[in-house]
Amino acid sequence: MAQKRNYSNKKVPSVDLEVGKMPPQVLELEEAVLGALMLEKEAFTSVGELLKPECFYKEAHQKIYAAIQNLYSKEYPVDMLTVTEELRKVGQLEEIGGAFFITQLTGRVASAAHIEYHARIIWQKYLQREVIKISSEIQTKAYDEGIDVDDLLDESESAFFKLSQGNMKKDVTQINPVIDEAIAMIKEASQRSDGLSGVPSGFTELDRITSGWQKTDMIVIAARPAMGKTAFVLSMARNMALQFNQGVAVFSLEMGNVQLVNRLIVSETELPAEKIKKGNLASYEWEQLDHKIQNLIDAPIFVDDTPGLSVFELRAKCRRLKKQHDIQVVIIDYLQLMNANGMNPGSRQEEVSMISRSLKGLAKELNIPIIALSQLNRGVEGRAGAEGKRPQLSDLRESGAIEQDADMVCFIHRPEYYKITEDEQGNSLIGMGEIIIAKHRNGATGDVRLRFRGELARFENPDTGVFGDDLGMDQGGQSVTYGSKMNESTDGGFAQQPAGNDFGLPNYPDGPPTPFDNDVPF
């Protein structure tokens, strides 16, 4: 019978070819890989690290691979019969097509030759499907007016970063090229006059013990509140960036970017913190601010004040900073304020453990040191005597994993805070802080004394000061801060810098103004 033709003028609806596309898949190779795994006992060692059950497109193939994976983990034989029995035990044999389907898989291949090559193609198709899935979810959310764009960008970056991390496989390396690399690093260190092989902190004695903060190390700096944790790492960040031109990323979960930069400004300009906050500066102090702040403007210091920063966000941002600005060290203030979103921790202790392990992994991935601040528990406060007030490894708060994962654990201790003004030899401890290196996986432990200047929120070398003979330091390293002389310029801007003055301070015919007490807690 002849087919009846339709001569009507009705338009045939167009077909959206995008909707009709099949997800990337290679069912034939999936069957070949599964068959090969059941033919040869050692075949799983070639693909076990690469493939997961979800890498297979067909659900039946996912279940068969999961059964093979389970048998291998228990060191049971893997063949057609054992896989069939494993699926029968979990009630999935009929779901995948019965024993006959498994028999068909083994009949499709003669050996496990090329199984790794086939597995890599399956992996690539899985990655393509995941990219499509993530992109579709992002596209759907992008149409939702109720979703914050910044949150969407962070979520997108985290999702793709997590996917790329899963794709990073590192092969085992024979020791010979590693020895060559180690010898090259030793030779490079021997040619440096300072003998440092890592990122210098700018504190002479600390750098002597550590040889600088080493690549791939996770360094934990812990202290009780008000000991000066933030002041210490900001002092280091300033030294690294200005003295050694090392890129530094500072993630502050406790205070905002402006507060953080204000601390740097106070430390660099040596102007009183209270006057900086209020903007109550004399004309010569405005000039001092204008002159000294130039050091910071182009410094390779990058600050981020994202509250409740997650591990995934941190990893994405650090990867971007490393690629774009070649940062050499990351500082996190502080570890307990981070969260492990997406990792499903069972408790807060497990969450801190996950964060700690992730930071160590990030340090290895980026090949840079990561310095994380941490709080101590109240055990210090409950102990009596001068020795009792010194922090111990058992005082680390919330997780023993911090101690375990860290390559170095340092404590900040200021005896003066506990009304201890002299050491056992009768030396004054007023204005002094101790950096106690309690754990050093690749070196010595010990104590380092630094000068602490609370009014400037900074630590200094005890003899010469961090800033050498810069403005405000006498030859002995003591601070000389000049008070206010209310001689603001009439135009309300910066006063004209007097001739012959290199530091932006006015020349006074009768000598400098008298010092005033500017010991403002910061």
C-alpha positions as CSV (number, residue, x, y, z in Angstrom):
1,M,0.0,0.0,0.0
2,A,1.4,3.4,-1.0
3,Q,2.4,5.7,1.9
4,K,0.0,8.6,2.2
5,R,1.9,11.9,1.8
6,N,1.0,15.0,3.9
7,Y,0.7,18.1,1.7
8,S,-0.5,20.4,4.4
9,N,1.2,23.7,5.2
10,K,1.7,22.9,8.8
11,K,5.3,23.4,10.0
12,V,7.2,20.4,11.4
13,P,8.6,21.3,14.8
14,S,12.3,21.7,14.8
15,V,14.5,19.3,16.7
16,D,16.9,20.7,19.3
17,L,20.1,18.8,18.5
18,E,21.7,19.8,21.7
19,V,19.0,18.0,23.7
20,G,19.4,14.9,21.6
21,K,23.2,14.5,22.2
22,M,24.3,11.3,24.0
23,P,26.7,11.7,26.9
24,P,30.3,10.7,26.1
25,Q,30.6,6.9,26.6
26,V,32.5,3.8,25.4
27,L,30.4,0.8,26.3
28,E,32.5,-1.6,24.2
29,L,35.7,-0.7,26.1
30,E,33.8,-0.9,29.5
31,E,32.8,-4.4,28.6
32,A,36.4,-5.2,27.5
33,V,37.9,-3.9,30.7
34,L,35.4,-5.8,32.9
35,G,36.0,-9.0,30.9
36,A,39.8,-8.6,31.2
37,L,39.6,-8.1,35.0
38,M,37.8,-11.4,35.3
39,L,40.3,-13.2,33.1
40,E,43.7,-12.2,34.6
41,K,44.3,-12.0,38.4
42,E,46.8,-9.1,38.3
43,A,44.9,-6.9,35.8
44,F,43.3,-4.9,38.6
45,T,46.6,-3.5,39.7
46,S,46.8,-1.7,36.4
47,V,43.5,0.1,36.7
48,G,42.6,0.1,40.4
49,E,44.0,3.5,41.1
50,L,42.5,5.1,38.0
51,L,38.9,3.8,37.8
52,K,36.1,4.1,40.3
53,P,32.6,2.4,39.9
54,E,31.1,5.8,38.8
55,C,33.6,6.0,35.9
56,F,31.5,3.4,34.1
57,Y,28.5,4.8,32.1
58,K,26.2,1.8,32.3
59,E,24.8,1.1,35.8
60,A,25.2,-2.7,35.4
61,H,28.9,-2.1,34.7
62,Q,29.2,0.0,37.8
63,K,27.9,-2.8,40.0
64,I,30.1,-5.4,38.4
65,Y,33.2,-3.3,38.9
66,A,32.2,-2.5,42.5
67,A,32.0,-6.3,43.1
68,I,35.4,-6.8,41.5
69,Q,36.8,-4.0,43.6
70,N,35.4,-5.5,46.8
71,L,36.8,-8.9,46.0
72,Y,40.3,-7.5,45.3
73,S,40.3,-5.5,48.5
74,K,39.6,-8.7,50.5
75,E,42.4,-10.5,48.5
76,Y,39.8,-13.0,47.1
77,P,40.2,-14.5,43.6
78,V,38.6,-12.5,40.9
79,D,37.0,-14.5,38.1
80,M,33.6,-15.1,36.5
81,L,32.4,-17.4,39.3
82,T,33.5,-15.3,42.2
83,V,32.1,-12.1,40.7
84,T,28.8,-13.9,40.0
85,E,28.7,-15.1,43.6
86,E,29.6,-11.6,45.0
87,L,26.7,-10.0,43.1
88,R,24.3,-12.8,44.2
89,K,25.2,-12.1,47.9
90,V,24.4,-8.4,47.6
91,G,21.2,-9.1,45.6
92,Q,22.3,-7.5,42.4
93,L,22.9,-10.4,40.1
94,E,19.5,-10.3,38.4
95,E,19.7,-6.5,38.1
96,I,22.8,-6.6,35.9
97,G,21.4,-9.3,33.6
98,G,22.2,-12.5,35.4
99,A,25.2,-14.9,35.2
100,F,24.8,-15.1,31.4
101,F,25.6,-11.4,31.1
102,I,28.9,-11.9,33.0
103,T,29.7,-14.9,30.8
104,Q,29.3,-12.7,27.8
105,L,31.8,-10.1,29.2
106,T,34.5,-12.7,29.6
107,G,33.9,-13.9,26.0
108,R,34.5,-10.5,24.5
109,V,38.3,-10.5,25.2
110,A,41.1,-13.0,25.0
111,S,43.5,-11.3,27.4
112,A,44.1,-8.2,29.6
113,A,46.4,-6.7,26.9
114,H,46.0,-2.9,26.6
115,I,43.7,-2.8,29.6
116,E,45.4,0.3,31.0
117,Y,45.0,2.2,27.7
118,H,41.3,1.2,27.6
119,A,40.8,2.3,31.2
120,R,42.2,5.7,30.5
121,I,39.7,6.2,27.7
122,I,36.9,5.2,30.1
123,W,38.3,7.7,32.6
124,Q,38.4,10.5,30.0
125,K,34.8,9.9,29.0
126,Y,33.8,10.0,32.7
127,L,35.6,13.4,33.1
128,Q,33.7,14.7,30.1
129,R,30.4,13.6,31.5
130,E,31.3,15.3,34.9
131,V,32.2,18.5,33.1
132,I,28.8,18.5,31.3
133,K,27.0,17.7,34.6
134,I,28.8,20.5,36.5
135,S,28.3,23.0,33.7
136,S,24.6,22.1,33.5
137,E,24.1,22.7,37.2
138,I,26.0,26.0,37.0
139,Q,23.9,27.1,34.0
140,T,20.7,26.3,35.8
141,K,21.8,28.2,38.9
142,A,23.0,31.1,36.8
143,Y,19.4,31.7,35.7
144,D,18.2,31.8,39.4
145,E,18.1,35.5,40.4
146,G,18.1,34.5,44.1
147,I,21.6,33.1,44.0
148,D,24.6,35.4,44.8
149,V,27.0,35.7,41.9
150,D,30.1,35.5,44.1
151,D,28.8,32.3,45.8
152,L,28.1,30.9,42.3
153,L,31.6,31.6,41.1
154,D,33.1,30.1,44.3
155,E,31.0,27.0,43.9
156,S,31.8,26.7,40.3
157,E,35.5,27.0,40.9
158,S,35.4,24.6,43.8
159,A,33.5,22.0,41.7
160,F,36.0,22.1,38.8
161,F,39.0,22.2,41.1
162,K,37.7,19.1,42.9
163,L,37.3,17.4,39.6
164,S,40.8,18.4,38.4
165,Q,42.3,17.2,41.7
166,G,40.8,13.8,41.2
167,N,42.5,13.7,37.7
168,M,46.0,14.4,39.1
169,K,47.9,11.2,39.3
170,K,51.5,11.0,40.3
171,D,53.7,8.1,39.4
172,V,56.2,6.4,41.7
173,T,59.7,7.9,41.1
174,Q,62.9,6.0,41.1
175,I,65.3,7.4,43.7
176,N,68.1,8.5,41.3
177,P,66.5,11.7,39.9
178,V,65.3,12.6,43.4
179,I,68.9,12.4,44.6
180,D,70.0,14.7,41.8
181,E,67.3,17.2,42.8
182,A,68.3,17.0,46.5
183,I,72.0,17.5,45.6
184,A,71.1,20.5,43.5
185,M,69.2,22.1,46.4
186,I,72.2,21.5,48.7
187,K,74.6,23.2,46.2
188,E,72.2,26.1,45.8
189,A,72.0,26.6,49.6
190,S,75.8,26.4,49.9
191,Q,76.2,29.3,47.5
192,R,74.0,31.6,49.7
193,S,75.8,33.7,52.2
194,D,73.0,33.4,54.7
195,G,72.9,29.6,54.5
196,L,69.1,29.6,54.1
197,S,67.4,27.0,51.9
198,G,63.8,28.1,52.5
199,V,61.7,31.3,52.7
200,P,63.4,33.6,55.3
201,S,61.3,35.0,58.2
202,G,63.5,38.0,58.7
203,F,64.2,36.9,62.3
204,T,67.9,36.0,62.4
205,E,68.0,33.3,65.2
206,L,64.7,31.7,64.0
207,D,66.1,31.4,60.4
208,R,69.3,29.9,61.8
209,I,67.4,27.0,63.4
210,T,64.9,26.5,60.5
211,S,67.1,27.5,57.5
212,G,64.0,29.4,56.5
213,W,60.5,28.0,56.1
214,Q,60.9,24.9,53.9
215,K,58.8,24.0,50.8
216,T,56.0,21.5,51.3
217,D,56.1,22.1,55.1
218,M,53.0,22.8,57.1
219,I,54.0,25.1,60.0
220,V,51.6,25.5,62.9
221,I,52.1,28.6,65.1
222,A,50.0,28.4,68.3
223,A,49.4,30.5,71.3
224,R,46.8,31.7,73.8
225,P,44.8,34.8,72.9
226,A,46.7,38.2,73.3
227,M,50.1,36.5,72.8
228,G,50.6,38.3,69.5
229,K,50.0,35.5,66.9
230,T,48.7,37.9,64.2
231,A,51.4,40.5,65.0
232,F,54.1,37.8,64.6
233,V,52.9,36.5,61.2
234,L,52.3,40.1,59.9
235,S,55.8,41.0,60.9
236,M,57.1,37.9,59.0
237,A,54.9,38.8,56.0
238,R,56.3,42.3,55.9
239,N,59.9,40.9,56.1
240,M,59.4,38.3,53.5
241,A,57.8,40.7,51.0
242,L,59.9,43.8,51.6
243,Q,63.3,42.4,52.5
244,F,63.3,39.3,50.4
245,N,60.7,40.0,47.7
246,Q,58.8,36.8,48.4
247,G,55.1,36.7,47.5
248,V,52.9,36.2,50.6
249,A,49.2,35.3,50.7
250,V,47.5,36.1,54.0
251,F,44.0,34.6,54.7
252,S,42.5,36.4,57.6
253,L,39.4,34.7,59.0
254,E,39.4,36.7,62.2
255,M,39.7,40.3,61.0
256,G,38.9,42.3,57.9
257,N,41.3,43.4,55.2
258,V,41.3,47.0,56.4
259,Q,42.1,46.0,60.0
260,L,44.9,43.8,58.8
261,V,46.4,46.5,56.6
262,N,46.0,49.1,59.4
263,R,48.2,46.9,61.5
264,L,50.8,46.8,58.8
265,I,50.6,50.5,58.5
266,V,51.1,51.0,62.2
267,S,54.0,48.6,62.2
268,E,55.7,50.2,59.1
269,T,55.2,53.9,60.0
270,E,55.7,53.6,63.8
271,L,52.8,55.9,64.3
272,P,50.5,55.2,67.3
273,A,47.7,52.8,66.6
274,E,45.1,55.0,68.3
275,K,46.0,58.0,66.2
276,I,45.9,55.9,63.0
277,K,42.4,54.7,63.8
278,K,41.1,58.2,64.5
279,G,43.1,59.9,61.8
280,N,44.3,62.4,64.3
281,L,47.7,63.0,62.9
282,A,49.9,66.1,62.8
283,S,51.2,67.4,59.5
284,Y,54.6,65.8,60.0
285,E,52.9,62.5,60.9
286,W,50.9,62.6,57.7
287,E,54.2,63.1,55.8
288,Q,55.8,60.2,57.8
289,L,52.7,58.1,56.9
290,D,53.0,59.1,53.2
291,H,56.7,58.4,53.0
292,K,56.8,55.1,54.9
293,I,53.6,53.6,53.3
294,Q,55.3,53.7,49.9
295,N,57.2,50.5,51.0
296,L,53.9,48.7,51.4
297,I,52.0,49.9,48.3
298,D,53.9,47.6,45.8
299,A,54.7,44.8,48.3
300,P,53.8,41.3,47.0
301,I,51.4,40.8,49.9
302,F,47.9,39.5,49.0
303,V,45.2,39.5,51.6
304,D,41.8,37.8,51.8
305,D,39.3,38.2,54.6
306,T,36.6,35.6,53.5
307,P,34.8,34.6,56.7
308,G,34.3,30.9,57.3
309,L,36.7,30.0,54.5
310,S,36.3,26.4,53.4
311,V,39.2,24.1,52.4
312,F,38.0,23.9,48.8
313,E,37.8,27.7,48.5
314,L,41.3,28.0,50.0
315,R,42.8,25.5,47.6
316,A,41.2,27.2,44.6
317,K,42.4,30.7,45.7
318,C,45.9,29.5,46.5
319,R,46.2,27.7,43.1
320,R,45.2,30.9,41.4
321,L,47.6,33.0,43.4
322,K,50.5,30.6,42.7
323,K,49.8,30.7,39.0
324,Q,49.2,34.4,38.7
325,H,51.7,35.8,41.3
326,D,54.0,32.9,42.1
327,I,53.4,33.2,45.9
328,Q,56.1,31.5,48.0
329,V,54.2,31.2,51.3
330,V,50.6,31.1,52.6
331,I,49.5,32.3,56.0
332,I,46.2,31.4,57.6
333,D,44.8,33.2,60.6
334,Y,43.5,31.0,62.0
335,L,43.0,27.3,61.4
336,Q,40.0,26.7,63.8
337,L,37.9,29.3,62.0
338,M,38.1,27.3,58.7
339,N,35.4,24.8,57.8
340,A,35.4,21.5,55.8
341,N,32.3,22.0,53.8
342,G,31.8,19.1,51.3
343,M,33.9,16.7,53.4
344,N,31.1,15.5,55.6
345,P,32.9,15.4,59.0
346,G,31.3,13.5,61.8
347,S,32.4,15.9,64.6
348,R,34.3,19.1,65.1
349,Q,37.4,17.2,65.9
350,E,37.2,15.2,62.7
351,E,36.6,18.5,60.8
352,V,39.8,20.1,62.2
353,S,41.6,16.8,61.3
354,M,40.4,17.0,57.7
355,I,41.4,20.7,57.5
356,S,44.8,19.9,58.9
357,R,45.4,17.1,56.4
358,S,44.2,19.2,53.5
359,L,46.6,22.0,54.4
360,K,49.5,19.6,54.4
361,G,48.4,18.2,51.1
362,L,48.1,21.7,49.6
363,A,51.6,22.6,50.8
364,K,52.9,19.5,48.9
365,E,50.9,20.3,45.8
366,L,52.0,23.9,45.5
367,N,55.5,23.2,46.8
368,I,55.4,26.1,49.3
369,P,55.3,26.4,53.1
370,I,51.9,26.9,54.6
371,I,51.8,28.7,58.0
372,A,48.6,28.2,60.0
373,L,47.9,29.9,63.3
374,S,46.1,27.9,65.9
375,Q,44.6,28.4,69.3
376,L,45.7,26.6,72.5
377,N,43.3,25.3,75.1
378,R,43.0,26.6,78.6
379,G,45.5,24.1,80.1
380,V,48.2,26.8,80.1
381,E,46.2,29.1,82.4
382,G,45.6,26.3,84.9
383,R,49.3,25.5,85.5
384,A,51.3,27.2,88.1
385,G,54.8,28.6,88.0
386,A,56.9,30.1,85.2
387,E,57.5,26.7,83.6
388,G,53.8,25.8,83.8
389,K,52.9,28.8,81.7
390,R,55.0,27.6,78.8
391,P,52.8,26.0,76.1
392,Q,53.1,22.3,75.4
393,L,52.1,20.1,72.4
394,S,49.3,18.7,74.5
395,D,47.8,22.2,74.7
396,L,46.9,22.3,71.0
397,R,43.2,22.8,70.7
398,E,40.5,20.5,69.3
399,S,42.7,17.9,67.5
400,G,45.8,15.9,67.9
401,A,45.9,15.6,64.1
402,I,47.3,19.2,64.0
403,E,50.4,18.0,65.9
404,Q,50.6,14.8,63.7
405,D,50.2,16.6,60.4
406,A,52.5,19.6,61.1
407,D,56.1,19.5,60.1
408,M,56.8,22.2,62.6
409,V,54.9,23.4,65.7
410,C,55.9,26.7,67.2
411,F,54.4,28.4,70.3
412,I,54.4,32.1,71.0
413,H,55.0,32.8,74.7
414,R,55.3,36.2,76.4
415,P,56.2,35.7,80.1
416,E,55.4,39.3,80.8
417,Y,51.8,38.6,80.2
418,Y,51.8,36.3,83.2
419,K,53.7,38.9,85.4
420,I,57.0,37.0,84.9
421,T,59.5,39.8,84.4
422,E,62.9,37.9,84.8
423,D,64.3,34.6,83.7
424,E,66.3,32.2,85.8
425,Q,69.5,34.1,85.1
426,G,68.0,37.4,86.1
427,N,67.6,38.8,82.6
428,S,64.7,41.1,82.0
429,L,61.8,39.6,80.1
430,I,59.9,42.9,79.8
431,G,58.9,43.5,76.2
432,M,60.3,40.1,75.2
433,G,58.6,37.2,73.5
434,E,59.7,33.7,73.0
435,I,59.2,31.5,69.9
436,I,59.2,27.9,71.2
437,I,60.0,25.4,68.5
438,A,58.4,22.3,70.1
439,K,58.3,20.1,67.0
440,H,60.6,20.1,64.0
441,R,60.4,17.1,61.8
442,N,63.4,17.9,59.8
443,G,65.6,19.8,62.2
444,A,66.4,21.0,65.7
445,T,64.0,22.3,68.3
446,G,64.8,25.3,70.6
447,D,63.7,28.7,71.9
448,V,64.1,32.0,70.1
449,R,63.8,35.3,71.9
450,L,62.4,38.3,70.0
451,R,61.4,41.8,71.1
452,F,57.7,42.5,71.2
453,R,56.4,46.0,70.7
454,G,52.7,45.9,71.6
455,E,52.1,49.6,70.7
456,L,53.3,48.8,67.1
457,A,51.9,45.3,67.0
458,R,55.1,43.8,65.7
459,F,58.0,41.5,66.7
460,E,61.7,42.4,66.1
461,N,65.1,40.9,66.3
462,P,66.2,41.6,69.9
463,D,69.5,43.4,69.1
464,T,69.1,45.4,65.9
465,G,65.3,45.3,65.4
466,V,63.6,44.1,62.3
467,F,64.1,47.4,60.5
468,G,67.8,47.8,61.2
469,D,68.6,51.5,61.5
470,D,65.5,52.7,59.8
471,L,63.5,55.6,61.1
472,G,62.5,55.3,64.8
473,M,65.3,52.9,65.8
474,D,68.4,53.9,67.5
475,Q,71.7,52.0,67.1
476,G,70.8,49.6,70.0
477,G,67.5,48.5,68.5
478,Q,65.4,50.5,70.9
479,S,62.4,52.4,69.8
480,V,62.4,56.2,69.6
481,T,58.9,57.5,68.8
482,Y,58.3,61.2,68.5
483,G,55.1,62.8,69.7
484,S,52.7,65.1,68.1
485,K,53.5,68.8,67.2
486,M,50.2,70.2,66.0
487,N,51.4,72.0,62.9
488,E,49.0,70.8,60.3
489,S,49.3,72.4,56.9
490,T,46.8,75.1,56.2
491,D,45.4,73.5,53.1
492,G,44.4,70.3,54.9
493,G,46.7,68.1,52.8
494,F,50.2,66.8,53.3
495,A,52.6,69.4,54.6
496,Q,55.5,70.4,52.4
497,Q,58.5,68.1,53.2
498,P,61.4,70.3,54.5
499,A,64.5,70.3,52.5
500,G,67.3,67.9,53.6
501,N,65.0,65.5,55.3
502,D,64.9,62.0,53.8
503,F,62.1,60.6,56.0
504,G,59.2,63.1,55.5
505,L,59.7,64.6,59.0
506,P,60.0,68.4,59.5
507,N,63.3,70.0,60.7
508,Y,62.8,71.6,64.1
509,P,65.1,74.5,65.0
510,D,64.7,73.8,68.7
511,G,65.0,70.0,68.4
512,P,62.4,67.3,68.1
513,P,59.2,67.4,70.2
514,T,59.2,65.6,73.5
515,P,58.2,61.9,73.4
516,F,54.8,61.0,74.7
517,D,53.4,57.7,76.0
518,N,51.8,55.9,73.0
519,D,51.7,52.4,74.5
520,V,48.2,51.7,73.2
521,P,47.2,48.0,73.2
522,F,46.6,46.8,69.6
